[in-house]
XYZ file of N, CA and C in Angstrom:
813
model
N -172.234 41.894 13.283
C -171.164 41.253 12.730
C -171.652 40.424 11.440
N -170.770 40.771 10.410
C -171.210 40.160 9.176
C -170.028 39.233 8.605
N -170.460 38.058 7.914
C -169.592 37.098 7.228
C -170.034 37.040 5.774
N -169.143 37.033 4.884
C -169.462 36.851 3.456
C -168.723 35.607 3.067
N -169.432 34.687 2.420
C -168.833 33.360 1.966
C -169.619 32.729 0.903
N -168.887 32.130 -0.126
C -169.636 31.352 -1.128
C -170.523 30.202 -0.651
N -171.436 29.864 -1.318
C -172.263 28.802 -0.811
C -171.508 27.522 -0.918
N -171.409 26.732 0.053
C -170.426 25.511 0.106
C -171.364 24.386 0.404
N -171.045 23.289 -0.388
C -171.773 22.043 -0.163
C -171.373 21.224 0.882
N -172.324 20.967 1.919
C -172.155 20.223 3.231
C -170.834 20.751 3.880
N -170.821 22.149 4.297
C -169.638 22.825 4.651
C -168.866 22.148 5.812
N -167.618 22.640 5.849
C -166.582 22.104 6.933
C -166.984 22.891 8.265
N -166.498 22.215 9.427
C -166.773 22.806 10.687
C -166.244 24.183 10.724
N -165.026 24.632 10.036
C -164.549 25.789 10.235
C -165.332 26.879 9.540
N -166.025 26.603 8.277
C -166.877 27.444 7.681
C -168.215 27.659 8.411
N -168.688 26.617 9.047
C -169.888 26.736 9.939
C -169.523 27.534 11.071
N -168.549 27.481 11.677
C -168.065 28.268 12.884
C -168.040 29.798 12.608
N -167.430 29.970 11.435
C -167.198 31.372 11.064
C -168.662 32.042 10.840
N -169.580 31.423 10.211
C -170.834 31.985 9.911
C -171.762 32.030 11.114
N -171.541 31.056 12.068
C -172.189 30.852 13.263
C -171.971 31.964 14.235
N -170.636 32.593 14.118
C -170.277 33.707 15.001
C -170.808 35.015 14.404
N -171.384 34.970 13.317
C -171.712 36.387 12.711
C -173.446 36.406 12.842
N -173.832 37.806 12.786
C -175.237 37.931 12.658
C -175.742 37.849 11.394
N -174.987 38.104 10.359
C -175.492 37.950 8.946
C -174.486 37.015 8.197
N -175.035 36.215 7.244
C -174.108 35.524 6.259
C -174.717 36.058 4.772
N -173.745 36.864 4.241
C -173.930 37.250 2.831
C -173.550 36.137 1.845
N -174.426 35.512 1.198
C -174.127 34.351 0.379
C -173.499 35.080 -0.909
N -172.205 34.756 -1.197
C -171.548 35.412 -2.299
C -171.877 34.524 -3.586
N -172.845 34.868 -4.376
C -173.306 33.934 -5.413
C -172.879 34.536 -6.799
N -172.388 35.824 -6.809
C -172.261 36.351 -8.044
C -170.676 36.558 -8.436
N -169.870 35.525 -8.001
C -168.457 35.577 -8.292
C -168.226 34.267 -9.199
N -167.131 34.111 -9.838
C -166.731 33.039 -10.535
C -166.851 31.646 -9.856
N -167.428 30.756 -10.513
C -167.458 29.426 -9.999
C -166.077 28.693 -10.052
N -165.731 28.031 -9.098
C -164.501 27.429 -9.052
C -164.355 26.049 -8.743
N -164.006 25.185 -9.612
C -164.193 23.742 -9.784
C -163.484 23.042 -8.530
N -162.232 23.540 -8.365
C -161.254 23.021 -7.146
C -161.583 23.526 -5.761
N -162.776 24.118 -5.573
C -163.287 24.838 -4.389
C -164.408 23.723 -3.713
N -165.048 24.236 -2.683
C -165.992 23.555 -2.057
C -167.509 23.747 -2.411
N -167.617 24.387 -3.717
C -168.827 24.936 -3.972
C -169.852 23.824 -4.547
N -169.156 22.711 -4.958
C -169.970 21.593 -5.501
C -169.634 20.213 -4.889
N -168.714 20.475 -3.981
C -168.162 19.006 -3.292
C -167.898 19.113 -1.851
N -167.834 17.933 -1.277
C -167.550 17.854 0.163
C -166.817 16.692 0.342
N -165.877 16.493 1.315
C -165.062 15.354 1.733
C -165.802 14.687 2.698
N -166.197 13.394 2.669
C -166.833 12.682 3.489
C -165.869 11.802 4.214
N -166.072 11.395 5.565
C -165.182 10.491 6.313
C -165.936 9.413 6.843
N -165.335 8.222 6.910
C -165.955 7.087 7.351
C -166.358 7.318 8.958
N -167.385 6.816 9.431
C -167.811 7.082 10.786
C -166.866 6.629 11.759
N -166.328 5.425 11.731
C -165.396 4.905 12.609
C -163.930 5.012 12.185
N -163.585 5.591 11.101
C -162.336 5.741 10.666
C -162.111 7.030 9.657
N -161.981 8.163 10.370
C -161.988 9.528 9.780
C -160.748 9.474 8.707
N -159.842 8.558 8.874
C -158.815 8.761 7.760
C -159.240 8.193 6.352
N -160.342 7.415 6.512
C -160.955 6.929 5.195
C -161.920 7.785 4.749
N -161.414 8.533 3.501
C -162.188 9.669 3.151
C -162.630 9.510 1.727
N -163.628 10.300 1.330
C -164.163 10.194 -0.121
C -164.802 11.394 -0.504
N -164.590 11.887 -1.733
C -165.259 13.008 -2.209
C -166.628 12.674 -2.593
N -167.657 13.587 -2.177
C -168.969 13.755 -2.691
C -169.029 14.816 -3.555
N -169.418 14.770 -4.757
C -169.298 15.825 -5.764
C -170.700 15.873 -6.461
N -171.280 17.202 -6.706
C -172.279 17.311 -7.356
C -171.858 17.698 -8.966
N -172.296 16.842 -9.930
C -171.670 16.868 -11.267
C -172.316 18.304 -11.811
N -171.414 19.097 -12.093
C -171.700 20.645 -12.520
C -171.303 20.955 -13.871
N -172.204 21.585 -14.497
C -171.892 22.085 -15.927
C -171.967 23.718 -15.823
N -171.066 24.302 -16.557
C -171.031 25.762 -16.516
C -171.168 26.234 -17.918
N -172.503 26.662 -18.056
C -172.984 27.158 -19.356
C -172.140 28.263 -20.016
N -171.404 29.155 -19.373
C -170.580 30.051 -19.936
C -169.179 29.745 -19.880
N -168.734 28.595 -19.574
C -167.469 28.164 -19.462
C -166.792 28.611 -18.021
N -165.691 28.855 -18.125
C -164.927 29.222 -16.900
C -165.545 30.596 -16.222
N -165.902 31.509 -16.972
C -166.523 32.663 -16.451
C -167.897 32.542 -15.739
N -168.394 31.412 -15.706
C -169.688 31.186 -15.277
C -169.769 31.530 -13.747
N -170.769 32.247 -13.210
C -170.905 32.603 -12.000
C -171.485 31.457 -11.289
N -171.337 31.630 -9.842
C -171.666 30.512 -8.992
C -173.244 30.186 -9.154
N -174.046 31.442 -9.181
C -175.408 31.222 -9.194
C -175.976 30.618 -10.531
N -175.039 30.676 -11.517
C -175.516 30.100 -12.993
C -175.027 28.721 -13.304
N -174.336 28.210 -12.403
C -173.777 26.780 -12.598
C -174.934 25.791 -12.466
N -175.255 24.797 -13.282
C -176.223 23.984 -13.390
C -175.794 22.419 -13.076
N -176.677 21.675 -12.649
C -176.467 20.307 -12.209
C -176.685 19.370 -13.487
N -175.514 18.562 -13.723
C -175.776 17.397 -14.702
C -176.549 16.337 -14.220
N -177.855 16.095 -14.659
C -178.633 14.859 -14.347
C -179.018 15.047 -12.769
N -179.856 16.139 -12.644
C -180.134 16.288 -11.101
C -180.730 15.149 -10.401
N -181.554 14.322 -11.013
C -182.169 13.098 -10.345
C -180.899 12.064 -10.062
N -180.076 11.798 -10.904
C -178.986 10.860 -10.609
C -178.131 11.455 -9.469
N -177.910 12.732 -9.405
C -177.065 13.333 -8.624
C -177.648 13.300 -7.122
N -179.039 13.553 -7.143
C -179.728 13.365 -5.755
C -179.592 11.919 -5.362
N -179.825 10.968 -6.194
C -179.946 9.559 -5.516
C -178.376 9.101 -5.062
N -177.368 9.613 -5.768
C -175.964 9.294 -5.565
C -175.611 10.057 -4.147
N -176.201 11.299 -3.936
C -175.854 12.017 -2.752
C -176.411 11.284 -1.581
N -177.856 10.975 -1.753
C -178.620 10.418 -0.790
C -177.967 8.885 -0.269
N -177.533 8.188 -1.198
C -176.938 6.802 -0.998
C -175.428 6.829 -0.231
N -174.618 7.991 -0.620
C -173.450 8.211 -0.111
C -173.607 8.739 1.428
N -174.410 9.499 1.680
C -174.651 10.017 2.934
C -175.069 8.917 3.984
N -175.965 8.039 3.434
C -176.527 7.010 4.186
C -175.388 6.020 4.459
N -174.633 5.680 3.367
C -173.496 4.663 3.530
C -172.569 5.178 4.561
N -172.189 6.460 4.588
C -171.147 6.927 5.524
C -171.645 7.076 7.008
N -172.944 7.555 7.113
C -173.519 8.091 8.406
C -174.682 7.371 8.828
N -175.283 6.458 8.065
C -176.390 5.714 8.548
C -176.314 4.924 9.857
N -175.201 4.497 10.228
C -174.944 3.796 11.440
C -174.898 4.453 12.647
N -174.904 5.834 12.425
C -174.850 6.886 13.615
C -176.112 6.907 14.417
N -176.026 7.070 15.691
C -177.291 7.102 16.435
C -177.909 8.329 16.267
N -177.268 9.351 15.698
C -177.697 10.742 15.270
C -178.195 10.785 13.898
N -178.111 9.815 13.185
C -178.592 9.858 11.730
C -179.994 10.181 11.576
N -181.038 9.614 12.276
C -182.355 10.028 12.147
C -182.482 11.471 11.998
N -182.009 12.302 12.986
C -182.096 13.665 13.113
C -181.293 14.227 11.817
N -180.230 13.797 11.655
C -179.311 14.338 10.417
C -180.272 14.075 9.069
N -180.745 13.061 9.091
C -181.399 12.520 7.787
C -182.636 13.519 7.562
N -183.370 13.812 8.575
C -184.557 14.737 8.546
C -184.141 16.128 8.209
N -183.008 16.686 8.757
C -182.538 18.055 8.471
C -182.108 18.102 7.099
N -181.630 17.049 6.434
C -180.986 16.903 5.214
C -182.159 16.789 4.032
N -183.250 16.565 4.419
C -184.366 16.353 3.415
C -184.388 17.536 2.490
N -184.470 18.860 2.975
C -184.429 20.148 2.132
C -183.351 20.023 1.151
N -182.112 19.578 1.596
C -181.013 19.625 0.676
C -181.250 18.574 -0.541
N -181.701 17.461 -0.320
C -182.157 16.554 -1.295
C -183.248 17.116 -2.327
N -184.302 17.757 -1.755
C -185.288 18.461 -2.544
C -184.683 19.594 -3.391
N -183.508 20.241 -2.928
C -183.042 21.241 -3.797
C -182.384 20.933 -4.965
N -182.108 19.579 -5.150
C -181.620 19.305 -6.386
C -182.636 19.280 -7.657
N -183.891 19.291 -7.221
C -184.939 19.493 -8.238
C -184.933 20.915 -8.940
N -184.144 21.790 -8.362
C -183.919 23.241 -8.841
C -183.009 23.087 -10.184
N -182.276 22.011 -10.231
C -181.105 21.943 -11.092
C -179.924 22.953 -10.918
N -179.801 23.648 -9.854
C -178.886 24.594 -9.519
C -177.907 24.139 -8.398
N -176.710 24.071 -8.910
C -175.596 23.704 -7.781
C -175.627 24.685 -6.690
N -175.631 25.996 -6.891
C -175.565 26.925 -5.719
C -176.813 26.747 -4.741
N -177.919 26.466 -5.316
C -179.189 26.217 -4.500
C -178.967 25.208 -3.512
N -178.507 24.065 -4.155
C -178.191 22.861 -3.275
C -176.986 23.295 -2.119
N -175.992 23.903 -2.523
C -174.909 24.062 -1.636
C -175.451 25.038 -0.473
N -176.193 26.179 -0.927
C -176.561 27.065 -0.033
C -177.589 26.390 0.984
N -178.431 25.652 0.498
C -179.465 24.997 1.456
C -178.849 23.942 2.255
N -177.636 23.332 1.777
C -177.016 22.486 2.855
C -176.413 23.196 4.013
N -175.897 24.486 3.770
C -175.373 25.252 4.723
C -176.379 25.846 5.676
N -177.461 26.297 5.019
C -178.713 26.835 5.807
C -179.094 25.623 6.766
N -179.529 24.357 6.413
C -180.040 23.414 7.278
C -179.066 23.149 8.309
N -177.734 23.009 8.021
C -176.853 22.777 9.149
C -176.745 23.798 10.284
N -176.669 25.088 9.623
C -176.824 26.163 10.640
C -178.135 26.166 11.486
N -179.163 25.905 10.937
C -180.555 25.657 11.657
C -180.444 24.580 12.666
N -179.809 23.532 12.322
C -179.768 22.408 13.255
C -178.960 22.657 14.368
N -177.927 23.544 14.127
C -176.998 23.877 15.327
C -177.567 25.089 16.061
N -178.554 25.745 15.707
C -179.442 26.753 16.493
C -178.866 28.170 16.178
N -178.351 28.349 15.010
C -177.874 29.816 14.483
C -179.184 30.698 14.400
N -179.151 31.808 14.862
C -180.250 32.699 14.814
C -180.058 34.058 13.827
N -179.029 33.899 13.079
C -178.574 35.007 12.184
C -179.589 35.012 11.006
N -179.199 36.007 10.062
C -179.918 36.252 8.757
C -179.083 35.892 7.572
N -179.830 35.601 6.479
C -178.999 35.239 5.178
C -179.489 36.261 4.223
N -178.487 36.914 3.538
C -178.691 37.740 2.568
C -177.944 37.222 1.196
N -178.093 37.658 -0.010
C -177.544 37.381 -1.086
C -176.832 38.462 -1.871
N -175.549 38.287 -2.172
C -174.722 39.475 -2.700
C -175.399 39.843 -4.086
N -175.853 39.140 -4.866
C -176.282 39.609 -6.083
C -177.460 40.468 -5.880
N -178.162 40.496 -4.859
C -179.376 41.281 -4.604
C -179.025 42.547 -3.861
N -177.799 42.869 -3.491
C -177.285 44.065 -2.802
C -176.237 44.935 -3.786
N -176.533 46.206 -3.391
C -175.702 47.080 -4.224
C -174.316 47.253 -3.731
N -173.167 47.243 -4.569
C -171.921 47.339 -4.169
C -171.061 47.668 -5.346
N -169.909 48.464 -4.988
C -169.133 48.939 -5.983
C -168.110 47.792 -6.333
N -167.621 47.962 -7.625
C -166.516 46.753 -8.060
C -165.287 46.990 -7.214
N -164.263 45.935 -7.316
C -163.318 45.982 -6.492
C -163.233 45.137 -5.361
N -162.352 44.024 -5.277
C -162.485 43.043 -4.240
C -162.834 43.466 -2.798
N -162.002 44.243 -2.159
C -162.139 44.753 -0.898
C -163.295 45.711 -0.604
N -163.384 46.712 -1.653
C -164.372 47.631 -1.610
C -165.598 47.051 -1.679
N -165.825 46.010 -2.452
C -167.200 45.308 -2.735
C -167.531 44.577 -1.310
N -166.535 43.904 -0.657
C -166.716 43.297 0.514
C -167.150 44.282 1.604
N -166.522 45.450 1.527
C -166.847 46.558 2.573
C -168.255 47.003 2.400
N -168.704 47.261 1.172
C -169.948 47.796 0.773
C -171.123 46.778 1.223
N -170.849 45.602 0.771
C -171.855 44.511 1.398
C -171.866 44.495 2.771
N -170.837 44.623 3.548
C -170.921 44.536 4.918
C -171.622 45.669 5.567
N -171.453 46.930 4.820
C -172.152 48.138 5.336
C -173.606 47.952 5.040
N -174.049 47.245 4.061
C -175.513 47.012 3.733
C -176.113 46.383 4.869
N -175.498 45.553 5.643
C -176.207 44.984 6.832
C -176.350 45.876 7.948
N -175.494 46.888 7.967
C -175.363 47.763 9.140
C -174.450 47.222 10.073
N -173.558 46.126 9.628
C -172.595 45.574 10.535
C -171.476 46.593 10.902
N -170.936 46.360 12.133
C -169.846 47.211 12.588
C -168.478 46.395 12.588
N -168.582 45.131 12.099
C -167.534 44.280 12.073
C -167.686 43.308 10.984
N -166.587 43.000 10.167
C -166.620 41.980 9.101
C -165.619 40.825 9.691
N -166.237 39.630 9.612
C -165.434 38.470 10.012
C -164.740 37.843 8.939
N -163.578 37.737 8.922
C -162.866 37.220 7.739
C -162.052 35.985 8.030
N -161.991 35.019 7.073
C -161.278 33.692 7.169
C -159.832 34.035 6.914
N -158.947 33.119 7.369
C -157.618 33.299 7.102
C -157.153 33.475 5.555
N -157.735 32.825 4.821
C -157.596 33.021 3.387
C -157.867 34.446 2.753
N -159.057 34.876 3.332
C -159.312 36.293 2.937
C -158.382 37.269 3.357
N -157.725 36.977 4.701
C -156.878 38.013 5.386
C -155.495 38.280 4.462
N -155.298 37.245 3.557
C -154.127 37.386 2.959
C -154.123 38.369 1.757
N -155.388 38.796 1.379
C -155.461 39.719 0.247
C -156.261 40.949 0.632
N -156.915 40.934 1.806
C -157.890 42.008 2.111
C -157.250 43.326 2.327
N -157.819 44.258 1.832
C -157.321 45.674 2.102
C -158.197 46.322 3.072
N -157.785 46.584 4.250
C -158.709 47.126 5.374
C -159.009 48.560 5.099
N -158.508 49.208 4.088
C -158.828 50.708 4.124
C -160.390 51.008 3.706
N -160.912 50.198 2.802
C -162.455 50.507 2.519
C -163.333 50.342 3.713
N -162.836 49.328 4.626
C -163.567 49.017 5.783
C -163.459 50.189 6.708
N -162.218 50.834 6.742
C -161.899 51.878 7.796
C -162.845 53.248 7.435
N -162.862 53.419 6.023
C -163.765 54.506 5.526
C -165.220 54.367 6.049
N -165.603 53.142 6.321
C -167.126 52.924 6.455
C -167.136 52.561 8.087
N -166.065 52.761 8.711
C -166.070 52.594 10.278
C -166.530 51.061 10.514
N -165.972 50.054 9.748
C -166.253 48.700 10.045
C -164.970 48.032 10.413
N -164.882 47.290 11.571
C -163.599 46.587 11.955
C -163.568 45.244 11.137
N -162.264 45.086 10.856
C -161.903 43.758 10.193
C -161.367 42.934 11.271
N -162.068 41.702 11.269
C -161.601 40.688 12.305
C -161.257 39.247 11.522
N -160.107 38.653 12.009
C -159.819 37.433 11.424
C -160.299 36.379 12.301
N -161.084 35.382 11.766
C -161.573 34.156 12.609
C -160.646 32.943 12.187
N -160.020 32.548 13.368
C -159.050 31.559 13.308
C -159.468 30.388 14.343
N -160.240 29.403 13.884
C -160.665 28.278 14.707
C -159.350 27.680 15.376
N -159.784 26.868 16.451
C -158.652 26.180 17.159
C -158.336 24.977 16.094
N -157.209 24.131 16.451
C -156.687 23.198 15.554
C -156.628 21.983 16.298
N -157.363 21.684 17.323
C -157.347 20.503 18.038
C -158.820 19.969 18.139
N -158.949 18.739 18.512
C -160.352 18.157 18.662
C -160.943 18.013 17.100
N -162.277 18.236 17.072
C -162.793 18.404 15.636
C -162.399 19.394 14.797
N -161.519 20.408 15.084
C -161.033 21.404 14.414
C -159.631 20.779 13.620
N -159.136 19.696 14.029
C -157.902 19.185 13.572
C -158.187 18.843 12.178
N -159.310 18.416 11.679
C -159.622 18.076 10.332
C -160.762 18.967 9.775
N -160.938 20.171 10.574
C -162.088 20.994 10.100
C -161.930 21.798 8.979
N -160.718 21.844 8.221
C -160.417 22.490 7.048
C -160.572 21.646 5.840
N -160.758 20.361 6.182
C -160.881 19.285 5.085
C -162.213 18.644 5.021
N -162.695 18.109 6.001
C -163.818 17.204 6.278
C -165.243 18.037 6.264
N -166.226 17.496 5.712
C -167.488 18.092 5.951
C -167.988 17.978 7.323
N -168.638 18.843 7.891
C -169.115 18.980 9.217
C -170.081 17.786 9.467
N -170.441 17.084 8.594
C -171.363 15.861 8.780
C -170.621 14.803 9.676
N -169.416 14.630 9.473
C -168.656 13.607 10.298
C -168.664 14.004 11.725
N -168.447 15.263 12.114
C -168.456 15.668 13.475
C -169.882 15.561 14.077
N -170.866 15.927 13.237
C -172.263 15.774 13.656
C -172.689 14.425 13.851
N -172.393 13.462 13.073
C -172.693 12.072 13.100
C -171.965 11.432 14.373
N -170.757 11.839 14.493
C -170.022 11.367 15.481
C -170.327 11.923 17.039
N -170.362 13.168 17.144
C -170.701 13.729 18.382
C -172.169 14.102 18.685
N -172.894 14.410 17.480
C -174.317 14.747 17.709
C -174.391 16.327 17.455
N -175.607 16.894 17.227
C -175.689 18.269 16.824
C -175.506 19.081 18.208
N -176.039 18.513 19.274
C -176.014 19.292 20.473
C -174.549 19.712 21.023
N -173.626 18.534 20.790
C -172.156 18.696 21.091
C -171.486 19.722 20.247
N -171.753 19.618 18.909
C -171.044 20.526 17.923
C -171.554 21.984 18.275
N -172.901 22.118 18.392
C -173.382 23.306 18.625
C -172.738 24.018 19.950
N -172.389 23.176 20.974
C -171.738 23.810 22.135
C -170.482 24.344 21.873
N -169.667 23.569 21.023
C -168.430 24.000 20.574
C -168.501 25.155 19.683
N -169.583 25.493 18.888
C -169.621 26.652 18.128
C -169.952 28.020 18.893
N -170.968 27.520 19.988
C -171.359 28.615 20.759
C -170.051 29.131 21.686
N -169.110 28.055 22.015
C -167.917 28.575 22.768
C -167.063 29.580 21.958
N -166.948 29.210 20.755
C -166.270 30.231 19.798
C -166.946 31.469 19.755
N -168.187 31.491 19.458
C -169.106 32.696 19.234
C -169.070 33.569 20.365
N -168.896 32.972 21.555
C -169.001 33.740 22.876
C -167.942 34.839 22.905
N -166.841 34.709 22.051
C -165.833 35.665 22.146
C -166.133 36.873 21.202
N -167.192 36.713 20.511
C -167.573 37.929 19.463
C -167.814 39.235 20.198
N -168.169 39.316 21.342
C -168.351 40.453 22.207
C -167.107 41.372 22.259
N -165.971 40.582 22.342
C -164.653 41.338 22.224
C -164.391 41.984 20.912
N -164.814 41.270 19.915
C -164.645 41.890 18.518
C -165.617 43.093 18.304
N -166.930 42.998 18.978
C -167.795 44.086 18.696
C -167.254 45.323 19.439
N -166.377 45.244 20.417
C -166.148 46.288 21.184
C -165.102 47.125 20.245
N -164.267 46.389 19.419
C -163.315 47.040 18.590
C -163.942 47.887 17.481
N -165.268 47.770 17.278
C -165.797 48.307 16.160
C -165.999 49.880 16.475
N -166.015 50.260 17.615
C -166.084 51.677 17.953
C -164.698 52.192 18.069
N -164.382 53.166 17.311
C -162.979 53.567 17.318
C -162.485 54.123 18.632
N -163.397 54.716 19.397
C -163.086 55.326 20.645
C -162.662 54.451 21.547
N -162.943 53.161 21.415
C -162.779 51.940 22.398
C -161.434 51.190 22.165
N -160.884 51.647 20.947
C -159.642 50.783 20.563
C -158.627 50.625 21.704
N -158.122 51.940 22.203
C -157.287 51.794 23.200
C -157.568 50.962 24.502
N -158.768 51.156 24.977
C -159.291 50.445 26.090
C -159.125 48.823 25.666
N -159.760 48.596 24.533
C -159.899 47.320 24.068
C -158.675 46.627 23.928
N -157.626 47.295 23.315
C -156.277 46.666 23.220
C -155.698 46.333 24.534
N -155.782 47.147 25.540
C -155.216 47.075 26.816
C -155.883 45.912 27.737
N -157.305 45.863 27.502
C -158.055 45.096 28.219
C -157.920 43.538 27.925
N -157.839 43.096 26.617
C -157.757 41.852 26.099
C -156.416 41.511 25.364
N -155.868 40.575 25.875
C -154.523 40.278 25.318
C -154.739 39.368 24.130
N -153.619 39.447 23.190
C -153.645 38.672 22.038
C -153.722 37.181 22.266
N -153.337 36.670 23.543
C -153.540 35.408 23.823
C -154.974 35.066 24.002
N -155.688 35.852 24.444
C -157.208 35.557 24.588
C -157.780 35.398 23.327
N -157.364 35.957 22.029
C -157.837 35.806 20.867
C -157.385 34.517 20.318
N -156.127 34.169 20.574
C -155.656 32.894 20.043
C -156.415 31.613 20.642
N -156.683 31.924 21.930
C -157.422 30.632 22.548
C -158.761 30.542 22.125
N -159.408 31.683 21.729
C -160.816 31.607 21.188
C -160.891 31.451 19.725
N -159.684 31.424 19.172
C -159.701 31.286 17.793
C -159.969 32.346 16.910
N -159.816 33.573 17.567
C -160.121 34.762 16.810
C -159.098 35.963 17.085
N -158.568 36.549 15.992
C -157.576 37.562 16.093
C -157.990 38.723 15.555
N -157.867 39.946 16.023
C -158.187 41.153 15.516
C -157.141 41.714 14.595
N -157.742 42.221 13.353
C -156.594 42.729 12.378
C -156.017 43.995 12.636
N -156.914 45.071 12.811
C -156.326 46.445 12.873
C -157.302 47.291 13.627
N -156.905 48.286 14.121
C -157.872 49.351 14.774
C -158.627 49.994 13.575
N -159.754 50.665 14.023
C -160.525 51.192 13.044
C -160.333 52.788 13.023
N -160.045 53.369 11.918
C -159.951 54.743 11.911
C -161.371 55.394 11.895
N -161.454 56.572 12.682
C -162.872 57.199 12.592
C -163.235 57.771 11.142
N -164.546 57.783 10.964
C -164.918 58.286 9.740
C -165.056 59.877 9.786
N -164.667 60.401 8.633
C -164.594 61.749 8.441
C -165.808 62.394 7.781
N -166.177 63.575 8.149
C -167.171 64.149 7.333
C -168.581 63.742 7.752
């Protein structure tokens, strides 16, 4: 199973959950940088009052203006950005009993500021949190893989490059994704929809650091494993011959409870 996602700075629980459920994360680094997205910023919440929130932003300069690719965005004053990041993280979460473990895990993120690249800091922050949670998948980079142009065609080609039989897509991607290029390559398209209660109630807004500092890495990892446990049902759908059995065996309610919904059956490859 493959997930494709831009590098996010200190990502949200919903993003981590999608990547955690996949065998491969392809870092989408060669698309246009978006200032209003999470590629260079994270929303922190107060440890004892999650309603008290503050943006932590990496000051970023775009050498080519708006068309600048994510991988080419650079940090304005990396030393200052590093010090500010370290201070804000300690201010928000230093009182947590889990802070020593979090601080140690985040050291590589602070070191990544020395590269001067926003994408490197963001990708590193996602990698270290996945490692802290026990993810055993592999990370690839889109700019190093061959793929044809066209939004859905490119995503299908990138997925195929991993040998994946299923592409795990977030709710936003499902609004525009064309399943046809995936069907041609015999790749299932599955929509990942996390629950909306507990830590997930704010999972689309807050950085996962709040949940990690509040509950601890072990408790958050247990919740991610519970969601990822349903991935076997999605993998069954990747085989065209199993679709009928698959659809009869597992109800739509099963997927809603797991936070995962299947998009469409996969047509067999011809030729």
